[in-house]
Short mmCIF file of C-alpha atoms in Angstrom, two decimals:
data_model
loop_
_atom_site.label_atom_id
_atom_site.label_comp_id
_atom_site.label_asym_id
_atom_site.label_seq_id
_atom_site.Cartn_x
_atom_site.Cartn_y
_atom_site.Cartn_z
CA MET A 1343 -8.40 10.06 -1.92
CA LEU A 1344 -10.07 9.82 -5.33
CA PHE A 1345 -11.45 13.33 -5.52
CA MET A 1346 -10.56 16.36 -7.57
CA GLY A 1347 -7.35 14.99 -9.05
CA GLN A 1348 -5.81 13.65 -5.84
CA GLU A 1349 -5.20 10.27 -7.46
CA PHE A 1350 -2.48 11.91 -9.55
CA LEU A 1351 -1.33 14.68 -7.18
CA GLU A 1352 -3.05 17.67 -8.81
CA ASP A 1353 -1.90 20.44 -6.47
CA LYS A 1354 -4.37 23.21 -7.21
CA TYR A 1355 -8.07 23.88 -7.33
CA TRP A 1356 -9.14 22.95 -10.85
CA THR A 1357 -12.03 23.17 -13.24
CA ASP A 1358 -12.83 21.71 -16.63
CA TRP A 1359 -14.20 25.06 -17.83
CA GLN A 1360 -12.15 26.23 -20.82
CA GLY A 1361 -12.65 29.87 -19.79
CA ARG A 1362 -10.07 29.41 -16.98
CA PRO A 1363 -7.10 27.75 -18.70
CA GLU A 1364 -4.84 28.33 -15.67
CA LEU A 1365 -7.16 26.05 -13.66
CA LEU A 1366 -7.43 23.19 -16.13
CA LEU A 1367 -6.03 19.82 -15.09
CA TRP A 1368 -2.38 19.48 -15.96
CA TRP A 1369 -2.64 16.33 -18.07
CA ALA A 1370 0.95 16.70 -19.25
CA GLY A 1371 2.04 15.76 -15.72
CA LEU A 1372 0.52 12.31 -16.18
CA ALA A 1373 2.08 11.98 -19.60
CA GLY A 1374 5.54 12.14 -18.03
CA ALA A 1375 6.22 15.85 -17.50
CA ASP A 1376 6.04 15.24 -13.73
CA ARG A 1377 7.40 11.85 -12.71
CA ASP A 1378 5.90 12.06 -9.21
CA MET A 1379 2.41 12.59 -10.65
CA ALA A 1380 2.77 9.65 -13.02
CA ASP A 1381 4.16 7.39 -10.27
CA HIS A 1382 1.38 8.30 -7.84
CA HIS A 1383 -1.25 7.71 -10.51
CA ARG A 1384 0.20 4.24 -11.19
CA PHE A 1385 0.24 3.56 -7.42
CA SER A 1386 -3.45 4.58 -7.11
CA ARG A 1387 -4.51 2.62 -10.17
CA GLU A 1388 -2.73 -0.57 -9.10
CA LEU A 1389 -3.97 -0.32 -5.51
CA LEU A 1390 -7.55 -0.01 -6.80
CA TRP A 1391 -7.00 -3.00 -9.09
CA LEU A 1392 -5.67 -5.01 -6.15
CA ARG A 1393 -8.74 -4.18 -4.07
CA ARG A 1394 -10.94 -5.55 -6.84
CA SER A 1395 -8.84 -8.67 -7.43
CA GLU A 1396 -8.49 -9.68 -3.76
CA PRO A 1397 -12.01 -10.19 -2.31
CA ALA A 1398 -10.72 -10.04 1.28
CA LEU A 1399 -9.74 -6.38 0.85
CA SER A 1400 -13.40 -5.40 0.57
CA ALA A 1401 -14.97 -8.14 2.74
CA ASP A 1402 -16.23 -7.86 6.30
CA GLY A 1403 -13.47 -9.83 8.02
CA LEU A 1404 -11.07 -7.50 9.83
CA ASN A 1405 -8.59 -8.09 12.64
CA VAL A 1406 -6.19 -5.30 13.64
CA PHE A 1407 -3.58 -7.42 15.38
CA HIS A 1408 -0.54 -5.16 15.68
CA VAL A 1409 -0.23 -1.48 16.60
CA HIS A 1410 3.20 -0.28 17.71
CA GLU A 1411 3.19 3.46 18.35
CA GLU A 1412 6.93 3.80 18.91
CA ASN A 1413 7.82 1.99 15.67
CA ARG A 1414 4.84 3.61 13.90
CA ILE A 1415 3.81 0.26 12.40
CA PHE A 1416 0.38 -1.31 12.32
CA ALA A 1417 -0.87 -4.48 10.71
CA PHE A 1418 -4.24 -6.04 10.08
CA GLN A 1419 -5.71 -9.18 8.61
CA ARG A 1420 -8.61 -9.16 6.13
CA TRP A 1421 -10.54 -12.25 5.01
CA VAL A 1422 -13.77 -13.38 3.42
CA PRO A 1423 -15.94 -14.86 6.22
CA GLY A 1424 -16.62 -18.52 5.56
CA GLU A 1425 -14.05 -18.68 2.75
CA GLY A 1426 -10.74 -17.39 4.04
CA ARG A 1427 -8.69 -15.87 1.24
CA ASP A 1428 -6.68 -14.06 3.92
CA VAL A 1429 -4.52 -11.04 3.30
CA VAL A 1430 -2.22 -9.27 5.74
CA VAL A 1431 -1.70 -5.53 5.35
CA VAL A 1432 1.32 -3.89 6.98
CA VAL A 1433 1.56 -0.10 7.14
CA SER A 1434 4.68 1.78 8.17
CA LEU A 1435 4.60 5.47 9.06
CA ASN A 1436 8.23 5.22 10.15
CA GLU A 1437 10.90 7.28 8.38
CA ASN A 1438 13.32 4.35 8.58
CA THR A 1439 13.40 0.91 6.98
CA PHE A 1440 13.45 -2.28 9.03
CA TYR A 1441 15.94 -4.41 7.07
CA GLY A 1442 16.66 -8.09 6.58
CA GLY A 1443 13.54 -9.67 8.05
CA SER A 1444 14.19 -7.95 11.37
CA TYR A 1445 10.55 -6.99 12.10
CA TRP A 1446 8.50 -9.97 13.26
CA LEU A 1447 4.74 -9.97 12.84
CA GLY A 1448 1.99 -12.47 13.43
CA PHE A 1449 0.34 -14.21 10.48
CA PRO A 1450 -2.96 -16.11 10.41
CA HIS A 1451 -1.43 -19.26 8.87
CA ALA A 1452 1.99 -20.87 8.63
CA GLY A 1453 3.53 -21.33 5.20
CA GLY A 1454 4.30 -19.17 2.21
CA TRP A 1455 2.79 -15.71 1.77
CA ARG A 1456 3.19 -13.76 -1.48
CA GLU A 1457 4.04 -10.08 -1.24
CA ILE A 1458 1.36 -8.84 -3.67
CA PHE A 1459 1.86 -5.12 -3.08
CA ASN A 1460 4.84 -3.04 -1.99
CA SER A 1461 4.40 0.72 -2.19
CA ASP A 1462 8.19 1.25 -2.12
CA VAL A 1463 8.42 0.20 -5.78
CA TYR A 1464 6.51 3.35 -6.83
CA ASP A 1465 9.15 5.79 -5.57
CA HIS A 1466 10.47 6.75 -9.04
CA PHE A 1467 8.87 3.68 -10.63
CA VAL A 1468 10.48 1.23 -10.83
CA ASN A 1469 12.54 2.10 -7.76
CA PRO A 1470 16.02 0.63 -8.33
CA ASN A 1471 16.58 0.56 -4.55
CA VAL A 1472 13.25 -0.97 -3.57
CA GLN A 1473 13.22 -2.60 -0.15
CA GLY A 1474 10.96 -5.57 0.43
CA ASN A 1475 10.67 -9.26 0.88
CA GLY A 1476 11.68 -10.61 -2.52
CA GLY A 1477 8.11 -11.40 -3.48
CA GLY A 1478 7.16 -13.27 -0.33
CA VAL A 1479 7.84 -14.56 3.17
CA VAL A 1480 7.46 -17.83 5.02
CA ALA A 1481 5.46 -17.76 8.25
CA PHE A 1482 6.52 -20.27 10.89
CA PRO A 1483 4.11 -21.90 13.36
CA GLU A 1484 5.22 -19.64 16.22
CA HIS A 1485 2.48 -17.61 17.91
CA LEU A 1486 2.85 -13.83 17.86
CA HIS A 1487 0.43 -10.93 18.28
CA GLY A 1488 -2.46 -13.32 18.93
CA MET A 1489 -1.85 -15.09 15.61
CA PRO A 1490 -0.88 -18.76 15.20
CA ALA A 1491 2.15 -18.06 13.00
CA SER A 1492 4.80 -15.39 12.48
CA ALA A 1493 7.33 -14.17 9.94
CA GLY A 1494 10.27 -11.80 9.87
CA LEU A 1495 9.74 -8.93 7.42
CA THR A 1496 11.69 -6.19 5.76
CA ILE A 1497 9.45 -3.13 6.05
CA PRO A 1498 10.38 -0.12 3.92
CA ALA A 1499 10.08 3.38 5.33
CA ASN A 1500 6.66 5.00 4.86
CA SER A 1501 5.20 2.00 3.10
CA ILE A 1502 2.28 -0.32 2.59
CA LEU A 1503 2.89 -4.05 2.17
CA ILE A 1504 0.17 -6.57 1.38
CA PHE A 1505 0.63 -10.32 1.65
CA ALA A 1506 -1.71 -13.06 0.39
CA ARG A 1507 -1.64 -16.86 0.38
#
């Protein structure tokens, strides 16, 4: 995704050669002239920061534990082998939101999980109608999807949620 201006939604072939001013990057879009560009750039920047700050997101441990084609939801666990530091990533390609903790997913451990990323907040940052889990969820020791615990989630439409302990 980080190629040729995609991190801030540049929508044309571009060059840095001053001889083609119509093909120069539109930096004004990032400065606020195009809110979607600025929001997407913030989304990209913060997602990259999160990957660096959560070792599990770049470690070898991976378990895809939920794929539901009809609901267009998938979820996976990442961890640092030998250390833990688990994260759970939930991706929705669904056009609708699952509200009020109505979507149950497995979790690798019971207890509190912080919602450390919610892509819904970037829709006209800060989205005044953001849907999410109020900063976290509690997983109960009830097996689901091959995991020892489970929690009910609110999953926004077309979103990425990341939970950490």
